[in-house]
Amino acid sequence: MLKTRFTEAFGVEYPIAQGGMQWVGKAQLVAAVANAGALGFVTALTQPSPEELAREIQRTRDLTDKPFGVNLTILPTINPPPYAEYRRAIIEGGVKIVETAGYKPQEHIDDFKAHGIKVIHKCTAVRHALSAERMGADAISIDGFECAGHPGEDDIPGLILIPAAADKVTVPMLASGGFADGRGLVAALALGADGVNMGTRFCVTQEAQIPDSFKQRMVANDERQTDLIFRTLHNTARVMKNKVSEEVVAIERAGAGQGGAKFEDVQHLVAGRRGAAAMERGDTDDGIWSAGMVQGLIHDVPTVKELVERIVAEAEQIIDQRLASMIARFAEAAE
């Protein structure tokens, strides 16, 4: 049995989390993750209104009696969503765990903590992790450069970022970005993390409510099938490589020689409405879709239960047999 500070602090069986994922973090997936013994998060801003979020929280609760949380991502926008109302839906929904991500979470952390809610803050740099810890975060999820979505601007891969954070962060810490199997879980624990946070791998499960065409494309893809967009805008995002992402990268490169591309140059390609419509049609080439390099480690579409049990069994086998036998052989050689 794998017990860590994370499992003890958040009341879950296994040191595995399914973080917030736009369009994917819905009741069916989150409840399946919870029922499998891991920690799942409903993605608040996937829901079009705080009222819809409240209903999605209740749908999740109808499907599981295990712990689950809600992700609230705070991003700078021209027309920000009503964060206070989303927070109220989370608090009144009886949720006890929240994953925050993005900019200046102090207001949100304060409000959640005042209502007895534990907060995991997701970030991409050690300095941001320490800042969130000072703000009162109960745990940190640290995202390496390999991750889907926003990896930050420092380009530090997990092999360095995770132990660098573990050296300084004192609260429980999840490793995020590039995790899909038991090998990754053992590596994360060895690097000083208390568990792993997986996004792309949970997208490719039977319970994820996205078209099968997206899942099959990620199974077919290897580790090279991502693009980094918005690099020239200093808001880097890692997405699945497709026709749209390649066009965005080309526009950015062309604009770089003319004083820099502007968001307006690519807005028509990356608009959320376009991506949502493409997903409804199952068209993997007509929108932007977050996905990590970990696609190269995904080879099937299991149920969530099968995936979690496989990861844990593989991790335990590596620890109990492969690593233990190495120590035994070393001891024999020393004699």
PDB file of N, CA and C in Angstrom, residues 45-142:
ATOM      1  N   LEU A  45     -14.502  26.258 -14.272  1.00  0.00           N
ATOM      2  CA  LEU A  45     -14.789  27.136 -15.404  1.00  0.00           C
ATOM      3  C   LEU A  45     -15.189  26.390 -16.669  1.00  0.00           C
ATOM      4  N   THR A  46     -15.209  25.050 -16.613  1.00  0.00           N
ATOM      5  CA  THR A  46     -15.840  24.294 -17.700  1.00  0.00           C
ATOM      6  C   THR A  46     -17.345  24.543 -17.678  1.00  0.00           C
ATOM      7  N   GLN A  47     -17.861  24.779 -16.482  1.00  0.00           N
ATOM      8  CA  GLN A  47     -19.294  25.045 -16.332  1.00  0.00           C
ATOM      9  C   GLN A  47     -19.577  26.508 -16.678  1.00  0.00           C
ATOM     10  N   PRO A  48     -20.609  26.776 -17.466  1.00  0.00           N
ATOM     11  CA  PRO A  48     -20.853  28.136 -17.966  1.00  0.00           C
ATOM     12  C   PRO A  48     -21.305  29.141 -16.912  1.00  0.00           C
ATOM     13  N   SER A  49     -21.676  28.664 -15.736  1.00  0.00           N
ATOM     14  CA  SER A  49     -22.140  29.585 -14.697  1.00  0.00           C
ATOM     15  C   SER A  49     -21.925  28.944 -13.330  1.00  0.00           C
ATOM     16  N   PRO A  50     -21.894  29.747 -12.274  1.00  0.00           N
ATOM     17  CA  PRO A  50     -21.798  29.178 -10.925  1.00  0.00           C
ATOM     18  C   PRO A  50     -22.951  28.225 -10.606  1.00  0.00           C
ATOM     19  N   GLU A  51     -24.125  28.516 -11.138  1.00  0.00           N
ATOM     20  CA  GLU A  51     -25.275  27.646 -10.903  1.00  0.00           C
ATOM     21  C   GLU A  51     -25.059  26.269 -11.529  1.00  0.00           C
ATOM     22  N   GLU A  52     -24.489  26.261 -12.726  1.00  0.00           N
ATOM     23  CA  GLU A  52     -24.189  24.984 -13.390  1.00  0.00           C
ATOM     24  C   GLU A  52     -23.103  24.234 -12.632  1.00  0.00           C
ATOM     25  N   LEU A  53     -22.125  24.973 -12.077  1.00  0.00           N
ATOM     26  CA  LEU A  53     -21.094  24.321 -11.273  1.00  0.00           C
ATOM     27  C   LEU A  53     -21.723  23.651 -10.056  1.00  0.00           C
ATOM     28  N   ALA A  54     -22.641  24.332  -9.400  1.00  0.00           N
ATOM     29  CA  ALA A  54     -23.299  23.741  -8.237  1.00  0.00           C
ATOM     30  C   ALA A  54     -23.996  22.438  -8.611  1.00  0.00           C
ATOM     31  N   ARG A  55     -24.616  22.424  -9.788  1.00  0.00           N
ATOM     32  CA  ARG A  55     -25.296  21.203 -10.244  1.00  0.00           C
ATOM     33  C   ARG A  55     -24.283  20.094 -10.560  1.00  0.00           C
ATOM     34  N   GLU A  56     -23.138  20.467 -11.127  1.00  0.00           N
ATOM     35  CA  GLU A  56     -22.117  19.468 -11.467  1.00  0.00           C
ATOM     36  C   GLU A  56     -21.499  18.878 -10.197  1.00  0.00           C
ATOM     37  N   ILE A  57     -21.326  19.710  -9.180  1.00  0.00           N
ATOM     38  CA  ILE A  57     -20.845  19.202  -7.890  1.00  0.00           C
ATOM     39  C   ILE A  57     -21.835  18.182  -7.325  1.00  0.00           C
ATOM     40  N   GLN A  58     -23.112  18.491  -7.405  1.00  0.00           N
ATOM     41  CA  GLN A  58     -24.117  17.561  -6.894  1.00  0.00           C
ATOM     42  C   GLN A  58     -24.148  16.282  -7.726  1.00  0.00           C
ATOM     43  N   ARG A  59     -23.989  16.403  -9.058  1.00  0.00           N
ATOM     44  CA  ARG A  59     -23.947  15.201  -9.904  1.00  0.00           C
ATOM     45  C   ARG A  59     -22.775  14.305  -9.493  1.00  0.00           C
ATOM     46  N   THR A  60     -21.654  14.927  -9.190  1.00  0.00           N
ATOM     47  CA  THR A  60     -20.483  14.155  -8.761  1.00  0.00           C
ATOM     48  C   THR A  60     -20.766  13.456  -7.449  1.00  0.00           C
ATOM     49  N   ARG A  61     -21.356  14.182  -6.523  1.00  0.00           N
ATOM     50  CA  ARG A  61     -21.665  13.603  -5.211  1.00  0.00           C
ATOM     51  C   ARG A  61     -22.661  12.453  -5.340  1.00  0.00           C
ATOM     52  N   ASP A  62     -23.556  12.520  -6.318  1.00  0.00           N
ATOM     53  CA  ASP A  62     -24.517  11.429  -6.539  1.00  0.00           C
ATOM     54  C   ASP A  62     -23.818  10.153  -7.016  1.00  0.00           C
ATOM     55  N   LEU A  63     -22.606  10.306  -7.573  1.00  0.00           N
ATOM     56  CA  LEU A  63     -21.893   9.175  -8.166  1.00  0.00           C
ATOM     57  C   LEU A  63     -20.795   8.609  -7.275  1.00  0.00           C
ATOM     58  N   THR A  64     -20.448   9.324  -6.202  1.00  0.00           N
ATOM     59  CA  THR A  64     -19.391   8.838  -5.322  1.00  0.00           C
ATOM     60  C   THR A  64     -19.575   9.364  -3.907  1.00  0.00           C
ATOM     61  N   ASP A  65     -19.147   8.566  -2.935  1.00  0.00           N
ATOM     62  CA  ASP A  65     -19.110   9.037  -1.548  1.00  0.00           C
ATOM     63  C   ASP A  65     -17.671   9.235  -1.086  1.00  0.00           C
ATOM     64  N   LYS A  66     -16.730   9.212  -2.038  1.00  0.00           N
ATOM     65  CA  LYS A  66     -15.307   9.399  -1.739  1.00  0.00           C
ATOM     66  C   LYS A  66     -14.929  10.874  -1.904  1.00  0.00           C
ATOM     67  N   PRO A  67     -13.777  11.283  -1.362  1.00  0.00           N
ATOM     68  CA  PRO A  67     -13.347  12.679  -1.498  1.00  0.00           C
ATOM     69  C   PRO A  67     -13.098  13.069  -2.956  1.00  0.00           C
ATOM     70  N   PHE A  68     -13.521  14.272  -3.310  1.00  0.00           N
ATOM     71  CA  PHE A  68     -13.181  14.872  -4.604  1.00  0.00           C
ATOM     72  C   PHE A  68     -13.099  16.372  -4.400  1.00  0.00           C
ATOM     73  N   GLY A  69     -12.548  17.065  -5.371  1.00  0.00           N
ATOM     74  CA  GLY A  69     -12.393  18.506  -5.242  1.00  0.00           C
ATOM     75  C   GLY A  69     -12.864  19.255  -6.468  1.00  0.00           C
ATOM     76  N   VAL A  70     -12.635  20.561  -6.448  1.00  0.00           N
ATOM     77  CA  VAL A  70     -12.965  21.438  -7.574  1.00  0.00           C
ATOM     78  C   VAL A  70     -11.728  22.260  -7.919  1.00  0.00           C
ATOM     79  N   ASN A  71     -11.449  22.381  -9.200  1.00  0.00           N
ATOM     80  CA  ASN A  71     -10.359  23.238  -9.672  1.00  0.00           C
ATOM     81  C   ASN A  71     -10.900  24.619 -10.020  1.00  0.00           C
ATOM     82  N   LEU A  72     -10.208  25.657  -9.544  1.00  0.00           N
ATOM     83  CA  LEU A  72     -10.544  27.030  -9.919  1.00  0.00           C
ATOM     84  C   LEU A  72      -9.275  27.687 -10.449  1.00  0.00           C
ATOM     85  N   THR A  73      -9.253  27.937 -11.741  1.00  0.00           N
ATOM     86  CA  THR A  73      -8.087  28.532 -12.386  1.00  0.00           C
ATOM     87  C   THR A  73      -8.309  30.023 -12.571  1.00  0.00           C
ATOM     88  N   ILE A  74      -7.326  30.803 -12.120  1.00  0.00           N
ATOM     89  CA  ILE A  74      -7.431  32.262 -12.158  1.00  0.00           C
ATOM     90  C   ILE A  74      -6.482  32.786 -13.231  1.00  0.00           C
ATOM     91  N   LEU A  75      -7.034  33.297 -14.315  1.00  0.00           N
ATOM     92  CA  LEU A  75      -6.211  33.806 -15.405  1.00  0.00           C
ATOM     93  C   LEU A  75      -6.605  35.246 -15.727  1.00  0.00           C
ATOM     94  N   PRO A  76      -5.625  36.060 -16.120  1.00  0.00           N
ATOM     95  CA  PRO A  76      -5.958  37.443 -16.490  1.00  0.00           C
ATOM     96  C   PRO A  76      -6.722  37.473 -17.814  1.00  0.00           C
ATOM     97  N   THR A  77      -7.913  38.053 -17.801  1.00  0.00           N
ATOM     98  CA  THR A  77      -8.725  38.158 -19.008  1.00  0.00           C
ATOM     99  C   THR A  77      -9.370  39.539 -19.057  1.00  0.00           C
ATOM    100  N   ILE A  78      -9.794  39.911 -20.261  1.00  0.00           N
ATOM    101  CA  ILE A  78     -10.460  41.205 -20.425  1.00  0.00           C
ATOM    102  C   ILE A  78     -11.775  41.217 -19.660  1.00  0.00           C
ATOM    103  N   ASN A  79     -12.504  40.107 -19.751  1.00  0.00           N
ATOM    104  CA  ASN A  79     -13.778  39.980 -19.040  1.00  0.00           C
ATOM    105  C   ASN A  79     -13.703  38.773 -18.101  1.00  0.00           C
ATOM    106  N   PRO A  80     -13.159  38.944 -16.901  1.00  0.00           N
ATOM    107  CA  PRO A  80     -12.988  37.807 -15.998  1.00  0.00           C
ATOM    108  C   PRO A  80     -14.322  37.218 -15.566  1.00  0.00           C
ATOM    109  N   PRO A  81     -14.351  35.910 -15.340  1.00  0.00           N
ATOM    110  CA  PRO A  81     -15.575  35.280 -14.839  1.00  0.00           C
ATOM    111  C   PRO A  81     -15.849  35.737 -13.410  1.00  0.00           C
ATOM    112  N   PRO A  82     -17.054  35.531 -12.931  1.00  0.00           N
ATOM    113  CA  PRO A  82     -17.384  35.952 -11.547  1.00  0.00           C
ATOM    114  C   PRO A  82     -16.805  34.981 -10.529  1.00  0.00           C
ATOM    115  N   TYR A  83     -15.511  35.172 -10.259  1.00  0.00           N
ATOM    116  CA  TYR A  83     -14.809  34.220  -9.391  1.00  0.00           C
ATOM    117  C   TYR A  83     -15.466  34.084  -8.020  1.00  0.00           C
ATOM    118  N   ALA A  84     -15.906  35.199  -7.444  1.00  0.00           N
ATOM    119  CA  ALA A  84     -16.507  35.140  -6.111  1.00  0.00           C
ATOM    120  C   ALA A  84     -17.749  34.253  -6.114  1.00  0.00           C
ATOM    121  N   GLU A  85     -18.516  34.304  -7.199  1.00  0.00           N
ATOM    122  CA  GLU A  85     -19.719  33.483  -7.287  1.00  0.00           C
ATOM    123  C   GLU A  85     -19.368  32.008  -7.479  1.00  0.00           C
ATOM    124  N   TYR A  86     -18.313  31.743  -8.239  1.00  0.00           N
ATOM    125  CA  TYR A  86     -17.864  30.350  -8.390  1.00  0.00           C
ATOM    126  C   TYR A  86     -17.359  29.823  -7.040  1.00  0.00           C
ATOM    127  N   ARG A  87     -16.623  30.674  -6.312  1.00  0.00           N
ATOM    128  CA  ARG A  87     -16.166  30.258  -4.985  1.00  0.00           C
ATOM    129  C   ARG A  87     -17.355  29.930  -4.086  1.00  0.00           C
ATOM    130  N   ARG A  88     -18.385  30.768  -4.160  1.00  0.00           N
ATOM    131  CA  ARG A  88     -19.561  30.542  -3.316  1.00  0.00           C
ATOM    132  C   ARG A  88     -20.222  29.212  -3.655  1.00  0.00           C
ATOM    133  N   ALA A  89     -20.278  28.874  -4.940  1.00  0.00           N
ATOM    134  CA  ALA A  89     -20.869  27.593  -5.346  1.00  0.00           C
ATOM    135  C   ALA A  89     -20.064  26.429  -4.786  1.00  0.00           C
ATOM    136  N   ILE A  90     -18.743  26.575  -4.766  1.00  0.00           N
ATOM    137  CA  ILE A  90     -17.876  25.532  -4.228  1.00  0.00           C
ATOM    138  C   ILE A  90     -18.093  25.390  -2.730  1.00  0.00           C
ATOM    139  N   ILE A  91     -18.096  26.500  -2.035  1.00  0.00           N
ATOM    140  CA  ILE A  91     -18.245  26.480  -0.574  1.00  0.00           C
ATOM    141  C   ILE A  91     -19.617  25.940  -0.180  1.00  0.00           C
ATOM    142  N   GLU A  92     -20.664  26.456  -0.802  1.00  0.00           N
ATOM    143  CA  GLU A  92     -22.013  26.022  -0.458  1.00  0.00           C
ATOM    144  C   GLU A  92     -22.291  24.596  -0.906  1.00  0.00           C
ATOM    145  N   GLY A  93     -21.485  24.107  -1.881  1.00  0.00           N
ATOM    146  CA  GLY A  93     -21.641  22.730  -2.329  1.00  0.00           C
ATOM    147  C   GLY A  93     -21.011  21.716  -1.394  1.00  0.00           C
ATOM    148  N   GLY A  94     -20.373  22.201  -0.326  1.00  0.00           N
ATOM    149  CA  GLY A  94     -19.802  21.291   0.655  1.00  0.00           C
ATOM    150  C   GLY A  94     -18.485  20.670   0.235  1.00  0.00           C
ATOM    151  N   VAL A  95     -17.855  21.214  -0.790  1.00  0.00           N
ATOM    152  CA  VAL A  95     -16.567  20.699  -1.256  1.00  0.00           C
ATOM    153  C   VAL A  95     -15.499  21.011  -0.215  1.00  0.00           C
ATOM    154  N   LYS A  96     -14.614  20.045   0.053  1.00  0.00           N
ATOM    155  CA  LYS A  96     -13.611  20.219   1.100  1.00  0.00           C
ATOM    156  C   LYS A  96     -12.183  20.340   0.560  1.00  0.00           C
ATOM    157  N   ILE A  97     -12.024  20.196  -0.760  1.00  0.00           N
ATOM    158  CA  ILE A  97     -10.694  20.295  -1.371  1.00  0.00           C
ATOM    159  C   ILE A  97     -10.807  21.124  -2.640  1.00  0.00           C
ATOM    160  N   VAL A  98      -9.914  22.085  -2.807  1.00  0.00           N
ATOM    161  CA  VAL A  98      -9.888  22.908  -4.018  1.00  0.00           C
ATOM    162  C   VAL A  98      -8.476  22.929  -4.575  1.00  0.00           C
ATOM    163  N   GLU A  99      -8.385  22.840  -5.888  1.00  0.00           N
ATOM    164  CA  GLU A  99      -7.122  23.067  -6.591  1.00  0.00           C
ATOM    165  C   GLU A  99      -7.205  24.444  -7.234  1.00  0.00           C
ATOM    166  N   THR A 100      -6.330  25.346  -6.796  1.00  0.00           N
ATOM    167  CA  THR A 100      -6.245  26.645  -7.451  1.00  0.00           C
ATOM    168  C   THR A 100      -5.071  26.628  -8.418  1.00  0.00           C
ATOM    169  N   ALA A 101      -5.151  27.470  -9.428  1.00  0.00           N
ATOM    170  CA  ALA A 101      -4.065  27.597 -10.400  1.00  0.00           C
ATOM    171  C   ALA A 101      -4.126  28.995 -10.977  1.00  0.00           C
ATOM    172  N   GLY A 102      -2.973  29.515 -11.372  1.00  0.00           N
ATOM    173  CA  GLY A 102      -2.969  30.814 -12.013  1.00  0.00           C
ATOM    174  C   GLY A 102      -2.447  31.915 -11.113  1.00  0.00           C
ATOM    175  N   TYR A 103      -2.910  33.128 -11.412  1.00  0.00           N
ATOM    176  CA  TYR A 103      -2.318  34.341 -10.853  1.00  0.00           C
ATOM    177  C   TYR A 103      -2.962  34.788  -9.540  1.00  0.00           C
ATOM    178  N   LYS A 104      -2.118  35.221  -8.609  1.00  0.00           N
ATOM    179  CA  LYS A 104      -2.540  35.886  -7.383  1.00  0.00           C
ATOM    180  C   LYS A 104      -3.716  35.181  -6.702  1.00  0.00           C
ATOM    181  N   PRO A 105      -3.465  33.994  -6.156  1.00  0.00           N
ATOM    182  CA  PRO A 105      -4.573  33.236  -5.550  1.00  0.00           C
ATOM    183  C   PRO A 105      -4.910  33.629  -4.119  1.00  0.00           C
ATOM    184  N   GLN A 106      -4.239  34.649  -3.557  1.00  0.00           N
ATOM    185  CA  GLN A 106      -4.410  34.942  -2.134  1.00  0.00           C
ATOM    186  C   GLN A 106      -5.874  35.102  -1.721  1.00  0.00           C
ATOM    187  N   GLU A 107      -6.625  35.906  -2.458  1.00  0.00           N
ATOM    188  CA  GLU A 107      -8.035  36.135  -2.126  1.00  0.00           C
ATOM    189  C   GLU A 107      -8.813  34.831  -2.083  1.00  0.00           C
ATOM    190  N   HIS A 108      -8.536  33.961  -3.022  1.00  0.00           N
ATOM    191  CA  HIS A 108      -9.268  32.702  -3.117  1.00  0.00           C
ATOM    192  C   HIS A 108      -8.847  31.748  -2.003  1.00  0.00           C
ATOM    193  N   ILE A 109      -7.534  31.659  -1.762  1.00  0.00           N
ATOM    194  CA  ILE A 109      -7.049  30.801  -0.688  1.00  0.00           C
ATOM    195  C   ILE A 109      -7.634  31.245   0.646  1.00  0.00           C
ATOM    196  N   ASP A 110      -7.636  32.542   0.902  1.00  0.00           N
ATOM    197  CA  ASP A 110      -8.168  33.063   2.167  1.00  0.00           C
ATOM    198  C   ASP A 110      -9.627  32.669   2.358  1.00  0.00           C
ATOM    199  N   ASP A 111     -10.425  32.840   1.309  1.00  0.00           N
ATOM    200  CA  ASP A 111     -11.852  32.542   1.401  1.00  0.00           C
ATOM    201  C   ASP A 111     -12.077  31.050   1.637  1.00  0.00           C
ATOM    202  N   PHE A 112     -11.375  30.215   0.882  1.00  0.00           N
ATOM    203  CA  PHE A 112     -11.546  28.769   1.051  1.00  0.00           C
ATOM    204  C   PHE A 112     -11.090  28.319   2.440  1.00  0.00           C
ATOM    205  N   LYS A 113      -9.944  28.819   2.883  1.00  0.00           N
ATOM    206  CA  LYS A 113      -9.426  28.401   4.181  1.00  0.00           C
ATOM    207  C   LYS A 113     -10.356  28.835   5.312  1.00  0.00           C
ATOM    208  N   ALA A 114     -10.982  29.991   5.155  1.00  0.00           N
ATOM    209  CA  ALA A 114     -11.913  30.479   6.172  1.00  0.00           C
ATOM    210  C   ALA A 114     -13.113  29.556   6.316  1.00  0.00           C
ATOM    211  N   HIS A 115     -13.379  28.754   5.284  1.00  0.00           N
ATOM    212  CA  HIS A 115     -14.515  27.834   5.316  1.00  0.00           C
ATOM    213  C   HIS A 115     -14.063  26.380   5.478  1.00  0.00           C
ATOM    214  N   GLY A 116     -12.833  26.189   5.965  1.00  0.00           N
ATOM    215  CA  GLY A 116     -12.366  24.846   6.278  1.00  0.00           C
ATOM    216  C   GLY A 116     -12.038  23.995   5.076  1.00  0.00           C
ATOM    217  N   ILE A 117     -11.749  24.636   3.945  1.00  0.00           N
ATOM    218  CA  ILE A 117     -11.435  23.913   2.710  1.00  0.00           C
ATOM    219  C   ILE A 117      -9.922  23.851   2.527  1.00  0.00           C
ATOM    220  N   LYS A 118      -9.408  22.664   2.211  1.00  0.00           N
ATOM    221  CA  LYS A 118      -7.986  22.499   1.950  1.00  0.00           C
ATOM    222  C   LYS A 118      -7.687  22.917   0.508  1.00  0.00           C
ATOM    223  N   VAL A 119      -6.556  23.590   0.320  1.00  0.00           N
ATOM    224  CA  VAL A 119      -6.201  24.139  -0.985  1.00  0.00           C
ATOM    225  C   VAL A 119      -4.887  23.539  -1.473  1.00  0.00           C
ATOM    226  N   ILE A 120      -4.923  23.025  -2.710  1.00  0.00           N
ATOM    227  CA  ILE A 120      -3.716  22.622  -3.420  1.00  0.00           C
ATOM    228  C   ILE A 120      -3.487  23.675  -4.497  1.00  0.00           C
ATOM    229  N   HIS A 121      -2.348  24.327  -4.475  1.00  0.00           N
ATOM    230  CA  HIS A 121      -2.081  25.333  -5.512  1.00  0.00           C
ATOM    231  C   HIS A 121      -1.141  24.757  -6.554  1.00  0.00           C
ATOM    232  N   LYS A 122      -1.537  24.900  -7.807  1.00  0.00           N
ATOM    233  CA  LYS A 122      -0.766  24.374  -8.930  1.00  0.00           C
ATOM    234  C   LYS A 122       0.078  25.491  -9.528  1.00  0.00           C
ATOM    235  N   CYS A 123       1.389  25.254  -9.678  1.00  0.00           N
ATOM    236  CA  CYS A 123       2.272  26.291 -10.184  1.00  0.00           C
ATOM    237  C   CYS A 123       3.426  25.670 -10.959  1.00  0.00           C
ATOM    238  N   THR A 124       4.240  26.520 -11.580  1.00  0.00           N
ATOM    239  CA  THR A 124       5.275  26.042 -12.498  1.00  0.00           C
ATOM    240  C   THR A 124       6.682  26.441 -12.091  1.00  0.00           C
ATOM    241  N   ALA A 125       6.847  27.025 -10.908  1.00  0.00           N
ATOM    242  CA  ALA A 125       8.159  27.477 -10.475  1.00  0.00           C
ATOM    243  C   ALA A 125       8.280  27.346  -8.968  1.00  0.00           C
ATOM    244  N   VAL A 126       9.493  27.094  -8.492  1.00  0.00           N
ATOM    245  CA  VAL A 126       9.721  26.941  -7.058  1.00  0.00           C
ATOM    246  C   VAL A 126       9.339  28.224  -6.324  1.00  0.00           C
ATOM    247  N   ARG A 127       9.679  29.371  -6.886  1.00  0.00           N
ATOM    248  CA  ARG A 127       9.372  30.637  -6.207  1.00  0.00           C
ATOM    249  C   ARG A 127       7.868  30.830  -6.068  1.00  0.00           C
ATOM    250  N   HIS A 128       7.102  30.387  -7.056  1.00  0.00           N
ATOM    251  CA  HIS A 128       5.649  30.497  -6.970  1.00  0.00           C
ATOM    252  C   HIS A 128       5.093  29.509  -5.939  1.00  0.00           C
ATOM    253  N   ALA A 129       5.713  28.327  -5.854  1.00  0.00           N
ATOM    254  CA  ALA A 129       5.288  27.340  -4.867  1.00  0.00           C
ATOM    255  C   ALA A 129       5.498  27.870  -3.454  1.00  0.00           C
ATOM    256  N   LEU A 130       6.645  28.495  -3.222  1.00  0.00           N
ATOM    257  CA  LEU A 130       6.934  29.044  -1.901  1.00  0.00           C
ATOM    258  C   LEU A 130       5.991  30.194  -1.560  1.00  0.00           C
ATOM    259  N   SER A 131       5.664  30.991  -2.567  1.00  0.00           N
ATOM    260  CA  SER A 131       4.719  32.081  -2.360  1.00  0.00           C
ATOM    261  C   SER A 131       3.348  31.538  -1.961  1.00  0.00           C
ATOM    262  N   ALA A 132       2.892  30.479  -2.671  1.00  0.00           N
ATOM    263  CA  ALA A 132       1.592  29.885  -2.357  1.00  0.00           C
ATOM    264  C   ALA A 132       1.596  29.255  -0.967  1.00  0.00           C
ATOM    265  N   GLU A 133       2.714  28.660  -0.593  1.00  0.00           N
ATOM    266  CA  GLU A 133       2.826  28.084   0.755  1.00  0.00           C
ATOM    267  C   GLU A 133       2.696  29.177   1.806  1.00  0.00           C
ATOM    268  N   ARG A 134       3.334  30.321   1.558  1.00  0.00           N
ATOM    269  CA  ARG A 134       3.212  31.439   2.510  1.00  0.00           C
ATOM    270  C   ARG A 134       1.783  31.962   2.566  1.00  0.00           C
ATOM    271  N   MET A 135       1.055  31.873   1.462  1.00  0.00           N
ATOM    272  CA  MET A 135      -0.339  32.320   1.419  1.00  0.00           C
ATOM    273  C   MET A 135      -1.273  31.386   2.179  1.00  0.00           C
ATOM    274  N   GLY A 136      -0.790  30.192   2.484  1.00  0.00           N
ATOM    275  CA  GLY A 136      -1.608  29.256   3.249  1.00  0.00           C
ATOM    276  C   GLY A 136      -2.010  28.001   2.516  1.00  0.00           C
ATOM    277  N   ALA A 137      -1.480  27.765   1.320  1.00  0.00           N
ATOM    278  CA  ALA A 137      -1.819  26.540   0.595  1.00  0.00           C
ATOM    279  C   ALA A 137      -1.429  25.323   1.419  1.00  0.00           C
ATOM    280  N   ASP A 138      -2.304  24.317   1.418  1.00  0.00           N
ATOM    281  CA  ASP A 138      -2.060  23.097   2.181  1.00  0.00           C
ATOM    282  C   ASP A 138      -1.173  22.116   1.436  1.00  0.00           C
ATOM    283  N   ALA A 139      -1.081  22.271   0.130  1.00  0.00           N
ATOM    284  CA  ALA A 139      -0.237  21.409  -0.700  1.00  0.00           C
ATOM    285  C   ALA A 139       0.080  22.158  -1.984  1.00  0.00           C
ATOM    286  N   ILE A 140       1.094  21.665  -2.678  1.00  0.00           N
ATOM    287  CA  ILE A 140       1.529  22.259  -3.941  1.00  0.00           C
ATOM    288  C   ILE A 140       1.497  21.190  -5.026  1.00  0.00           C
ATOM    289  N   SER A 141       1.076  21.571  -6.224  1.00  0.00           N
ATOM    290  CA  SER A 141       1.244  20.732  -7.410  1.00  0.00           C
ATOM    291  C   SER A 141       2.210  21.472  -8.318  1.00  0.00           C
ATOM    292  N   ILE A 142       3.371  20.871  -8.566  1.00  0.00           N
ATOM    293  CA  ILE A 142       4.417  21.562  -9.325  1.00  0.00           C
ATOM    294  C   ILE A 142       4.475  21.004 -10.737  1.00  0.00           C
TER     295      ILE A 142
END
